[in-house]
PDB file of N, CA and C in Angstrom:
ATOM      1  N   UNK A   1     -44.415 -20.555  23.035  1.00 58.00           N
ATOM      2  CA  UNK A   1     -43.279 -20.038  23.787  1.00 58.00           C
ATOM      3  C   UNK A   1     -41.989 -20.102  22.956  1.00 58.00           C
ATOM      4  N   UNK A   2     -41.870 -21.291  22.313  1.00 62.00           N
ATOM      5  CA  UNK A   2     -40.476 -21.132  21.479  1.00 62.00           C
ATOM      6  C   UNK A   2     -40.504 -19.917  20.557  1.00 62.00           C
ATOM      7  N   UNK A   3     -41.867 -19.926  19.805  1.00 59.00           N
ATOM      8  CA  UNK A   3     -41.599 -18.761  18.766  1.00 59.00           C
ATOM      9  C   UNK A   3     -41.301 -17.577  19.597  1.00 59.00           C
ATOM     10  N   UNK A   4     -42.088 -16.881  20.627  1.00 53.00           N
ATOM     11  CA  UNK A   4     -41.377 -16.040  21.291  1.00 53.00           C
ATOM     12  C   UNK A   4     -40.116 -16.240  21.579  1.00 53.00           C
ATOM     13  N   UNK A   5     -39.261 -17.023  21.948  1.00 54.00           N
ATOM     14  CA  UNK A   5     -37.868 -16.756  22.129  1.00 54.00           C
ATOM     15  C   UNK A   5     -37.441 -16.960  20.692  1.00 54.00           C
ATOM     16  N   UNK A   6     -37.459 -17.658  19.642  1.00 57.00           N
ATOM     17  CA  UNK A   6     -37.154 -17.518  18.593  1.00 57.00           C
ATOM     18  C   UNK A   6     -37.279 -15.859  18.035  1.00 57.00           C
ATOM     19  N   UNK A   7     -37.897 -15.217  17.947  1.00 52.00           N
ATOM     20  CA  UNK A   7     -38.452 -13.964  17.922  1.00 52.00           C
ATOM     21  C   UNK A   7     -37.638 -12.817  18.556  1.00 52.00           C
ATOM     22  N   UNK A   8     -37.346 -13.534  20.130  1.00 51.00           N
ATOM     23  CA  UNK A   8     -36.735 -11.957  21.011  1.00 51.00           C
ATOM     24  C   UNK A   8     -35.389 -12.730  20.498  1.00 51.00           C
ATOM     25  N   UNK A   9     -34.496 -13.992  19.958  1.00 54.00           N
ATOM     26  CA  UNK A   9     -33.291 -14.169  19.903  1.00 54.00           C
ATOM     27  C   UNK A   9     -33.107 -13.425  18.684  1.00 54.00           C
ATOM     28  N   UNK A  10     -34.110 -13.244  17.277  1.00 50.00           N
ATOM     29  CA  UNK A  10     -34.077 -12.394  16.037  1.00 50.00           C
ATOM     30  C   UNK A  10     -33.716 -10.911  16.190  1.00 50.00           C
ATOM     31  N   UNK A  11     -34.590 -10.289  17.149  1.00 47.00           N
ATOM     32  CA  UNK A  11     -34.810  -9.064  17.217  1.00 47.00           C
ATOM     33  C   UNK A  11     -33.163  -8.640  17.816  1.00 47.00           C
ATOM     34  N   UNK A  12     -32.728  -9.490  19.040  1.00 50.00           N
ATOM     35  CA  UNK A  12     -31.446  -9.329  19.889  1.00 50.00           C
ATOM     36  C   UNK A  12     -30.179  -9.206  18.444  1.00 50.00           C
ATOM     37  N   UNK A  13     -30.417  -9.989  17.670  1.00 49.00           N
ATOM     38  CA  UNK A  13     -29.153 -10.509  16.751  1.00 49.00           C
ATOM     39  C   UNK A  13     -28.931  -9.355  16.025  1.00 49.00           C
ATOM     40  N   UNK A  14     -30.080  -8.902  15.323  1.00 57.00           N
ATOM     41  CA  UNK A  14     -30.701  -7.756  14.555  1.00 57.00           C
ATOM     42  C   UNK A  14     -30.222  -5.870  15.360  1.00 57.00           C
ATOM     43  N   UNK A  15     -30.209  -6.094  16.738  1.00 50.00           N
ATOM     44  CA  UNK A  15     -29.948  -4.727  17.299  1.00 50.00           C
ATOM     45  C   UNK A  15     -28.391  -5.152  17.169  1.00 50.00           C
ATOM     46  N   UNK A  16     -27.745  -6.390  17.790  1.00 46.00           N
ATOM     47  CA  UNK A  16     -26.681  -6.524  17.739  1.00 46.00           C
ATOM     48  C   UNK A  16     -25.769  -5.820  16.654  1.00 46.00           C
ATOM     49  N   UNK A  17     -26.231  -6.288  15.408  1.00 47.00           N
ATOM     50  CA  UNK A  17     -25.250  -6.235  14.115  1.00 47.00           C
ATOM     51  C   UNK A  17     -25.655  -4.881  13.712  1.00 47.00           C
ATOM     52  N   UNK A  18     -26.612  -4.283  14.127  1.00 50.00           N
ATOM     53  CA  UNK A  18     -26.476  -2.769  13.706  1.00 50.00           C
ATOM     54  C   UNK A  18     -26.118  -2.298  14.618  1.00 50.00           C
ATOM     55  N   UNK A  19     -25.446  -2.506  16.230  1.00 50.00           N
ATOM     56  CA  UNK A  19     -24.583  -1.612  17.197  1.00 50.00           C
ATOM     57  C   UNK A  19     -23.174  -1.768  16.451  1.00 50.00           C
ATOM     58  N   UNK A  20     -23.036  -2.990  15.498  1.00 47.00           N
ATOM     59  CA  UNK A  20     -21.536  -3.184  15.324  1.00 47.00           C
ATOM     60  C   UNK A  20     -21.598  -2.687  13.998  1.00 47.00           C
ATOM     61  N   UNK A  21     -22.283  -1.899  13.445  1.00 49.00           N
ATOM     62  CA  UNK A  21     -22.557  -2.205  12.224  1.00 49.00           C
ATOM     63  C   UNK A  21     -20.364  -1.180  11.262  1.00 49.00           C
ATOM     64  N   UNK A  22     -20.184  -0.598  12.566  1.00 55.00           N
ATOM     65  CA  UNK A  22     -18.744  -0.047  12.146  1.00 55.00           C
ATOM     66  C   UNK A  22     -18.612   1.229  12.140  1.00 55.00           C
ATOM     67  N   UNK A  23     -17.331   2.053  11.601  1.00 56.00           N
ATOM     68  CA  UNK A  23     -17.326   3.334  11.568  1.00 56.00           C
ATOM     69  C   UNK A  23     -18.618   3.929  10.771  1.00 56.00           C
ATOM     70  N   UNK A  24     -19.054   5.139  10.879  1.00 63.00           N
ATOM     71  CA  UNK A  24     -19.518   5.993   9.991  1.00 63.00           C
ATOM     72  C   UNK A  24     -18.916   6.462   9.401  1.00 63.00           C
ATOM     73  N   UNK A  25     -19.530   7.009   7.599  1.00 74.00           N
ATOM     74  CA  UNK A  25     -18.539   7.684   6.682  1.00 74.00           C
ATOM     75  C   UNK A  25     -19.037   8.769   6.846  1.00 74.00           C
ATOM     76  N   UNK A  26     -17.383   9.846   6.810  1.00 83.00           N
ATOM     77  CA  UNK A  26     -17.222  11.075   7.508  1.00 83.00           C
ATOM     78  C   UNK A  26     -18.059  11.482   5.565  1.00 83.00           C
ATOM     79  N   UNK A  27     -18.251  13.150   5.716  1.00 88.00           N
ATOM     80  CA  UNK A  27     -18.180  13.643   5.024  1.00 88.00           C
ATOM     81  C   UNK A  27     -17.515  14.812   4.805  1.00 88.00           C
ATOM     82  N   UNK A  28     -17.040  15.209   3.374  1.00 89.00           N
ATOM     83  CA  UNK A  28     -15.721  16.125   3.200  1.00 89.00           C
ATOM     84  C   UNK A  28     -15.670  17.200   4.073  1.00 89.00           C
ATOM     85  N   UNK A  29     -16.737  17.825   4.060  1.00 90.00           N
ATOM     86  CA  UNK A  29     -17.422  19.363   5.211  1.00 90.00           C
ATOM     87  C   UNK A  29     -17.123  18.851   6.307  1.00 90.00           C
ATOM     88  N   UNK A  30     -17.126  17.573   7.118  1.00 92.00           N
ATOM     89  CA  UNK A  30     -16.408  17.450   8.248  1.00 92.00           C
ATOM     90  C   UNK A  30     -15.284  17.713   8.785  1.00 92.00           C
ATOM     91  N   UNK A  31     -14.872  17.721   8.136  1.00 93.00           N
ATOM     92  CA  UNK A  31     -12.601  17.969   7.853  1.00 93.00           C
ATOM     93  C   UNK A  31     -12.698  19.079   8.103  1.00 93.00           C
ATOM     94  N   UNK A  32     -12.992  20.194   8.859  1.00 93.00           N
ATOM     95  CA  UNK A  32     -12.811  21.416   8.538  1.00 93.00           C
ATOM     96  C   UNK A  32     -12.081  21.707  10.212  1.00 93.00           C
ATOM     97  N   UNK A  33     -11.500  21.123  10.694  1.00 95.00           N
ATOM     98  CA  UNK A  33     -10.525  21.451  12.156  1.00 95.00           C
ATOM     99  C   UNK A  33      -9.045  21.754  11.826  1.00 95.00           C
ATOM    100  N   UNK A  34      -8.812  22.616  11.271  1.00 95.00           N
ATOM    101  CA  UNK A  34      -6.994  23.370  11.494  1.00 95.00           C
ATOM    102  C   UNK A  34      -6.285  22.708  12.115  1.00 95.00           C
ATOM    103  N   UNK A  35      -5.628  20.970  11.614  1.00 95.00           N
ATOM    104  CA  UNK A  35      -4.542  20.732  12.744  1.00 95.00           C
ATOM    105  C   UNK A  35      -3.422  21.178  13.066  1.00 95.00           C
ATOM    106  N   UNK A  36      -3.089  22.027  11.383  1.00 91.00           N
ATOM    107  CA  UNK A  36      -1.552  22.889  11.689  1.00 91.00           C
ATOM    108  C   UNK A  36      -1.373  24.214  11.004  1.00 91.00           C
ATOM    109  N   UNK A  37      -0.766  24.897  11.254  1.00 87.00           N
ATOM    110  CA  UNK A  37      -0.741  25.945  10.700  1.00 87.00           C
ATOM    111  C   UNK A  37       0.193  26.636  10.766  1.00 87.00           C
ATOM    112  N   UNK A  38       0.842  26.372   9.127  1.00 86.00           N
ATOM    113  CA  UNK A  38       2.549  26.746   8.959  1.00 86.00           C
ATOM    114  C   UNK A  38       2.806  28.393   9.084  1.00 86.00           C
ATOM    115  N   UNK A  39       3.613  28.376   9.414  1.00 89.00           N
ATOM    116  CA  UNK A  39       4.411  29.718  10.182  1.00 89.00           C
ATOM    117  C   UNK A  39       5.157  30.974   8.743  1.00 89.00           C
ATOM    118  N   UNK A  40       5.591  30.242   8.308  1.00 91.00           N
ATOM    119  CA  UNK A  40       6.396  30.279   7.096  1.00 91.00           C
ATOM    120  C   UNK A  40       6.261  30.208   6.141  1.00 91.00           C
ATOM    121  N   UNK A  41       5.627  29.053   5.507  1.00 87.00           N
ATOM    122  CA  UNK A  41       4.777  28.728   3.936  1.00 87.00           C
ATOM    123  C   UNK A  41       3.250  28.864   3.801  1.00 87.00           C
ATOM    124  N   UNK A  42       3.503  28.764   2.765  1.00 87.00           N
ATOM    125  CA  UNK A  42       1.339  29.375   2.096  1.00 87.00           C
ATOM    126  C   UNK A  42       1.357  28.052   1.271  1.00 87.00           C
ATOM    127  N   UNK A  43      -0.093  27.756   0.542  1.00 90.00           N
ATOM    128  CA  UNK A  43      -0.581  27.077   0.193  1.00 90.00           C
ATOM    129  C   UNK A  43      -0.912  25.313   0.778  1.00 90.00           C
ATOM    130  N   UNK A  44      -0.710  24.932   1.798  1.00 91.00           N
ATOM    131  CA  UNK A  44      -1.486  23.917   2.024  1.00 91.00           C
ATOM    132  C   UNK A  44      -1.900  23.712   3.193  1.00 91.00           C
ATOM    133  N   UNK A  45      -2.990  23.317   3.447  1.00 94.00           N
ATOM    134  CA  UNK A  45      -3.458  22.899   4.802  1.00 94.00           C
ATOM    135  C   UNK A  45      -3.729  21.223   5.410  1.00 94.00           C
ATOM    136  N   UNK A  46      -3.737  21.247   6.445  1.00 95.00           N
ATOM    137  CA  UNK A  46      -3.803  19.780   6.838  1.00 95.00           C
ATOM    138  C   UNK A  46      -5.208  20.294   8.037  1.00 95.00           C
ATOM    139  N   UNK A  47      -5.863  19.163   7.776  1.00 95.00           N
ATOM    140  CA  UNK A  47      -7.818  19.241   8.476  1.00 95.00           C
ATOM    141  C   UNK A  47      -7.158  17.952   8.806  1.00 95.00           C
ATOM    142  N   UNK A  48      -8.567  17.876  10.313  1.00 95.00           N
ATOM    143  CA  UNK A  48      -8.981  16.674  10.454  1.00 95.00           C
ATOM    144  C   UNK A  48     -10.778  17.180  11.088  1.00 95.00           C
ATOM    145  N   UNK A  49     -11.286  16.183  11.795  1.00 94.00           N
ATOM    146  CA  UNK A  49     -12.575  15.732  11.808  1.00 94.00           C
ATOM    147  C   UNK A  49     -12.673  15.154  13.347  1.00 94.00           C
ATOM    148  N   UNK A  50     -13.706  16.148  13.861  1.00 93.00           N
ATOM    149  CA  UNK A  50     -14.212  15.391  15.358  1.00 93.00           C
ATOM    150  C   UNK A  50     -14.308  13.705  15.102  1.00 93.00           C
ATOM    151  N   UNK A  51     -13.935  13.363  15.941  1.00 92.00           N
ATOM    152  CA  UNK A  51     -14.011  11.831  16.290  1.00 92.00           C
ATOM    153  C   UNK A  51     -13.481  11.003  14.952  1.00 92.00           C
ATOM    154  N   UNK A  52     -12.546  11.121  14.185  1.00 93.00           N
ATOM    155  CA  UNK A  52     -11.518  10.611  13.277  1.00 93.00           C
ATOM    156  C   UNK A  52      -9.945  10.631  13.794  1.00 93.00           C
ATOM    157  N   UNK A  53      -9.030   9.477  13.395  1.00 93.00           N
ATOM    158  CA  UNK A  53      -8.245   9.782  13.400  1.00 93.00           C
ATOM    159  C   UNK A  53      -7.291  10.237  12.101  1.00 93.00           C
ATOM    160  N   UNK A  54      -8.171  10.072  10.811  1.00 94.00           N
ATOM    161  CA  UNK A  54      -7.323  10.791   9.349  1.00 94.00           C
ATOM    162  C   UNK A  54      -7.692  12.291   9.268  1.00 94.00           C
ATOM    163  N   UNK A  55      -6.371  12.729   8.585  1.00 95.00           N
ATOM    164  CA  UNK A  55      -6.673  13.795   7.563  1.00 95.00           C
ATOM    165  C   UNK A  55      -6.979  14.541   6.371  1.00 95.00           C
ATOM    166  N   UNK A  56      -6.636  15.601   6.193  1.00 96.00           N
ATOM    167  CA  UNK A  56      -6.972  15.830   5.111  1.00 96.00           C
ATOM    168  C   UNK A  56      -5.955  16.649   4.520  1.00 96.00           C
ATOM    169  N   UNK A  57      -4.484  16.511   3.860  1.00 95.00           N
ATOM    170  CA  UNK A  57      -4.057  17.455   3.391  1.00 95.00           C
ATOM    171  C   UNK A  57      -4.368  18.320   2.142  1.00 95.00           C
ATOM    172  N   UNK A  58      -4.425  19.776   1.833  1.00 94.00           N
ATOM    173  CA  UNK A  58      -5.050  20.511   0.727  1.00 94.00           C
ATOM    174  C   UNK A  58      -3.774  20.788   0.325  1.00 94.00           C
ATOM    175  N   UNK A  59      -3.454  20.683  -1.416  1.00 92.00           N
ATOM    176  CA  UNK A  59      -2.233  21.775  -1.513  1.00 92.00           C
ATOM    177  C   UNK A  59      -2.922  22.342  -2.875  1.00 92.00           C
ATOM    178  N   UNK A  60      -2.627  24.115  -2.548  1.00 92.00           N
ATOM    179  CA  UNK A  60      -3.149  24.633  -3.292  1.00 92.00           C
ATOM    180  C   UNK A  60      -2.186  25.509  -4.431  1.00 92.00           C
ATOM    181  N   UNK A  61      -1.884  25.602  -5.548  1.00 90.00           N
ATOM    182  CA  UNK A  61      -1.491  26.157  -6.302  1.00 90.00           C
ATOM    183  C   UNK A  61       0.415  25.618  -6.079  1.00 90.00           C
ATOM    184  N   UNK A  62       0.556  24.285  -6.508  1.00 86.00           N
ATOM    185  CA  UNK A  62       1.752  23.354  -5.968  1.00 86.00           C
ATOM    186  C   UNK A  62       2.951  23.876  -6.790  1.00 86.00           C
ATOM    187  N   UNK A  63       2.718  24.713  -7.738  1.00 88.00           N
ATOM    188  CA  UNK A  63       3.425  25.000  -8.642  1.00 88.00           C
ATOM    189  C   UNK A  63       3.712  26.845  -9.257  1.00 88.00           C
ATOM    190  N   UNK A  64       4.792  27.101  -9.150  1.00 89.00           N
ATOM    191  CA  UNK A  64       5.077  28.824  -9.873  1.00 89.00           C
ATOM    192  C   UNK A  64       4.128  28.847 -11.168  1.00 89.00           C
ATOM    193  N   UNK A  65       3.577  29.668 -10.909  1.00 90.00           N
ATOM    194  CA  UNK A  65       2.740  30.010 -12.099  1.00 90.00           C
ATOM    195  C   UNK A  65       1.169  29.484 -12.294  1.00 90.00           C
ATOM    196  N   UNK A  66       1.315  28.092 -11.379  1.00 89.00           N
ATOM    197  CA  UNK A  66      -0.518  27.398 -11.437  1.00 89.00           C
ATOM    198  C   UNK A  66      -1.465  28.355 -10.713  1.00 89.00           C
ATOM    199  N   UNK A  67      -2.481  28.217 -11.355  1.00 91.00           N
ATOM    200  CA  UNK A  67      -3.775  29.420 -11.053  1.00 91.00           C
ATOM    201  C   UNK A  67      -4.317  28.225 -10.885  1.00 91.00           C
ATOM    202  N   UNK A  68      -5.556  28.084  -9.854  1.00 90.00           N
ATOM    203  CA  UNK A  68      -6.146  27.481  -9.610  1.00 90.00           C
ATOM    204  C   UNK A  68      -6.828  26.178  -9.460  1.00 90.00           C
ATOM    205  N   UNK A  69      -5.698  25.960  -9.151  1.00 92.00           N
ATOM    206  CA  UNK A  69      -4.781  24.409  -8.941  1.00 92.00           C
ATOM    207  C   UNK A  69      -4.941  24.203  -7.852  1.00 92.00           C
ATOM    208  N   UNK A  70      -5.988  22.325  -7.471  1.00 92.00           N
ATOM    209  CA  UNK A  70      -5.584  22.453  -5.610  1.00 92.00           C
ATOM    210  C   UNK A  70      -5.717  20.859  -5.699  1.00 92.00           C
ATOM    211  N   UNK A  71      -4.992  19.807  -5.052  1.00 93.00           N
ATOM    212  CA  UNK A  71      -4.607  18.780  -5.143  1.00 93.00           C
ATOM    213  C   UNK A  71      -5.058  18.067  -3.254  1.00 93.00           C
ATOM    214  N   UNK A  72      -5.574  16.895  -3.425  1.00 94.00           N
ATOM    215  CA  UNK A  72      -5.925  16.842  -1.766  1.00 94.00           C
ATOM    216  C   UNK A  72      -5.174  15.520  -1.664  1.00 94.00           C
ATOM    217  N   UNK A  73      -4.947  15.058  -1.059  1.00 96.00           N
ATOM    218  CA  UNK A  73      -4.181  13.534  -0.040  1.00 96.00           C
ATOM    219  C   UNK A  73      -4.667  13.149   1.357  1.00 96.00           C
ATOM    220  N   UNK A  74      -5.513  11.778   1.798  1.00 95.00           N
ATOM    221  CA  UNK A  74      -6.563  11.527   2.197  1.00 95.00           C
ATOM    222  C   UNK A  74      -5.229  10.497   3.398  1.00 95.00           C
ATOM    223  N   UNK A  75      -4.906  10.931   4.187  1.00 95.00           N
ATOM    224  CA  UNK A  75      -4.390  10.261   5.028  1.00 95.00           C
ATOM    225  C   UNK A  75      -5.596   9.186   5.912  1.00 95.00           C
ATOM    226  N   UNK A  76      -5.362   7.727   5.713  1.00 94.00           N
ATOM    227  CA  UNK A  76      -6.061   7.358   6.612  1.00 94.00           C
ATOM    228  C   UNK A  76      -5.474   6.343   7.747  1.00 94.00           C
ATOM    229  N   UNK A  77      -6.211   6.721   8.594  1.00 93.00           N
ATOM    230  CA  UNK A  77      -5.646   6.105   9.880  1.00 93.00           C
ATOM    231  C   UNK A  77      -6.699   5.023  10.126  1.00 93.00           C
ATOM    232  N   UNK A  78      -6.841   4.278  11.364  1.00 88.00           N
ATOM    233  CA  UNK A  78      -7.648   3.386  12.035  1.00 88.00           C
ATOM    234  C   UNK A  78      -8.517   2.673  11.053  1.00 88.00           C
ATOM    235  N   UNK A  79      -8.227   2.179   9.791  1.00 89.00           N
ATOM    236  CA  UNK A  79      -9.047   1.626   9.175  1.00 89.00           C
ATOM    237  C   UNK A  79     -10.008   2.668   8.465  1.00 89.00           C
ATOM    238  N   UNK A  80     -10.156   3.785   8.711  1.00 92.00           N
ATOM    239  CA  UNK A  80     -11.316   4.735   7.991  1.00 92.00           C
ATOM    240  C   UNK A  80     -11.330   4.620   6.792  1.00 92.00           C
ATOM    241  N   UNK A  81     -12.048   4.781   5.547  1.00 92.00           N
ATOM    242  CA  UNK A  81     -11.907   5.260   4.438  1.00 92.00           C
ATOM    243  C   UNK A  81     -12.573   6.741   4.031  1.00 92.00           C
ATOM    244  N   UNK A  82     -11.990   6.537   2.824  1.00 93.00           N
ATOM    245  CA  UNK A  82     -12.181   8.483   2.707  1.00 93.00           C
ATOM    246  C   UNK A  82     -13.464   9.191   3.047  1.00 93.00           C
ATOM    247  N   UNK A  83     -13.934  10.018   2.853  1.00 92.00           N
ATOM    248  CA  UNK A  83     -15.015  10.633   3.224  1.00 92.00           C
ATOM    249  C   UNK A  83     -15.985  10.655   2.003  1.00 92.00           C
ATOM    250  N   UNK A  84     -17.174  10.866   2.113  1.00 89.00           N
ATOM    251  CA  UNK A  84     -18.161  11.128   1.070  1.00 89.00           C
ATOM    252  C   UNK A  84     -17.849  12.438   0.511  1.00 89.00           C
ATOM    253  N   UNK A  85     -17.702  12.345  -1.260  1.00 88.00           N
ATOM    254  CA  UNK A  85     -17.633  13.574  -1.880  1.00 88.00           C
ATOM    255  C   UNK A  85     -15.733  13.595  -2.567  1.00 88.00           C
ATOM    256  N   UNK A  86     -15.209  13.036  -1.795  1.00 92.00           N
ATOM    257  CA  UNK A  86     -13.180  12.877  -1.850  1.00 92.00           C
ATOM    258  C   UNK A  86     -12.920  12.140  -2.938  1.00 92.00           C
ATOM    259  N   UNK A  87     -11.994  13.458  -4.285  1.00 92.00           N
ATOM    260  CA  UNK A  87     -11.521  13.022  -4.970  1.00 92.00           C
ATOM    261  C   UNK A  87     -10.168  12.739  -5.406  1.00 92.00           C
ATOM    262  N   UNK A  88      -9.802  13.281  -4.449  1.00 94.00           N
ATOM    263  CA  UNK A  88      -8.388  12.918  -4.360  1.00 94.00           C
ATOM    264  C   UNK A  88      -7.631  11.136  -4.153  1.00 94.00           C
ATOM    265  N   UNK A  89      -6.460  11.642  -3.703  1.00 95.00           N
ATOM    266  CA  UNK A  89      -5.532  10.424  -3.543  1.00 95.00           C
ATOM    267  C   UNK A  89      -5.718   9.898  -1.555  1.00 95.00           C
ATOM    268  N   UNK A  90      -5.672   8.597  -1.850  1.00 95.00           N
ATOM    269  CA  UNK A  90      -5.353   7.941  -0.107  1.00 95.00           C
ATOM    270  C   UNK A  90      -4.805   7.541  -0.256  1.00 95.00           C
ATOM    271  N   UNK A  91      -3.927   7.662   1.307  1.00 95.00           N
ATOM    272  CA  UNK A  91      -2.963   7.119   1.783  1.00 95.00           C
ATOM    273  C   UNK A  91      -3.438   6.288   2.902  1.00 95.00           C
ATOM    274  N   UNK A  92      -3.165   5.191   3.245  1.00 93.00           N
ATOM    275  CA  UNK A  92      -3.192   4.253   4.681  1.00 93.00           C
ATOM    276  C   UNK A  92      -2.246   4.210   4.694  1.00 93.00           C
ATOM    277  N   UNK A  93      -2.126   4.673   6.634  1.00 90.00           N
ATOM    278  CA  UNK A  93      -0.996   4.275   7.016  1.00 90.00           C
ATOM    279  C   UNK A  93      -1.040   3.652   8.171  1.00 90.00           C
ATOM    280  N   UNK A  94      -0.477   2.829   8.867  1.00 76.00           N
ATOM    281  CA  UNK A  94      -0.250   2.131   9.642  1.00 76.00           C
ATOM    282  C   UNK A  94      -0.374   2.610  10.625  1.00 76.00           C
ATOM    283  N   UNK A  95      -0.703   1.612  11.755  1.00 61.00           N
ATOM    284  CA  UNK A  95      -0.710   2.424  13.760  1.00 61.00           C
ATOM    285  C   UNK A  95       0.347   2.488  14.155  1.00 61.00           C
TER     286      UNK A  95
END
């Protein structure tokens, strides 16, 4: 009898720490939700991601004359870290 409860207290601990096991890492193709969309200027966009609270800003061609130039900035919120595939720069910022 002990090993059975020894056993169902293993198995309990074991489901436990993988319900908590934490966020999931987003991946870059997730980011693809339009949070804004400037009226006025061209080249950059800001994404975010079902069930995240970071973004993703794109800026593309930052400069007169750059051809194919695109620079990203990894806003993160709630503790997230960047996404799988992100080579850009992060930012954390605070709640």
């Amino acid at each position: 009898m002990q090993k059975c409860k020894s056993f169902l207290s293993l198995c309990l601990l074991i489901v436990l720490l993988t319900a908590c096991n934490g966020k999931k890492t987003a991946s870059i193709s997730d980011f693809s939700n339009q949070l804004y969309t400037p009226e006025y200027v061209s080249g950059f966009s800001i994404k975010g991601a079902d069930g995240y609270e970071s973004s993703i800003i794109t800026v593309t061609n930052p400069w007169q004359g750059a051809d194919s130039i695109t620079t990203q900035l990894f806003i993160a919120r709630g503790g997230e870290s960047a996404p799988e595939g992100f080579t850009g720069q992060v930012l954390e910022v605070g709640v």
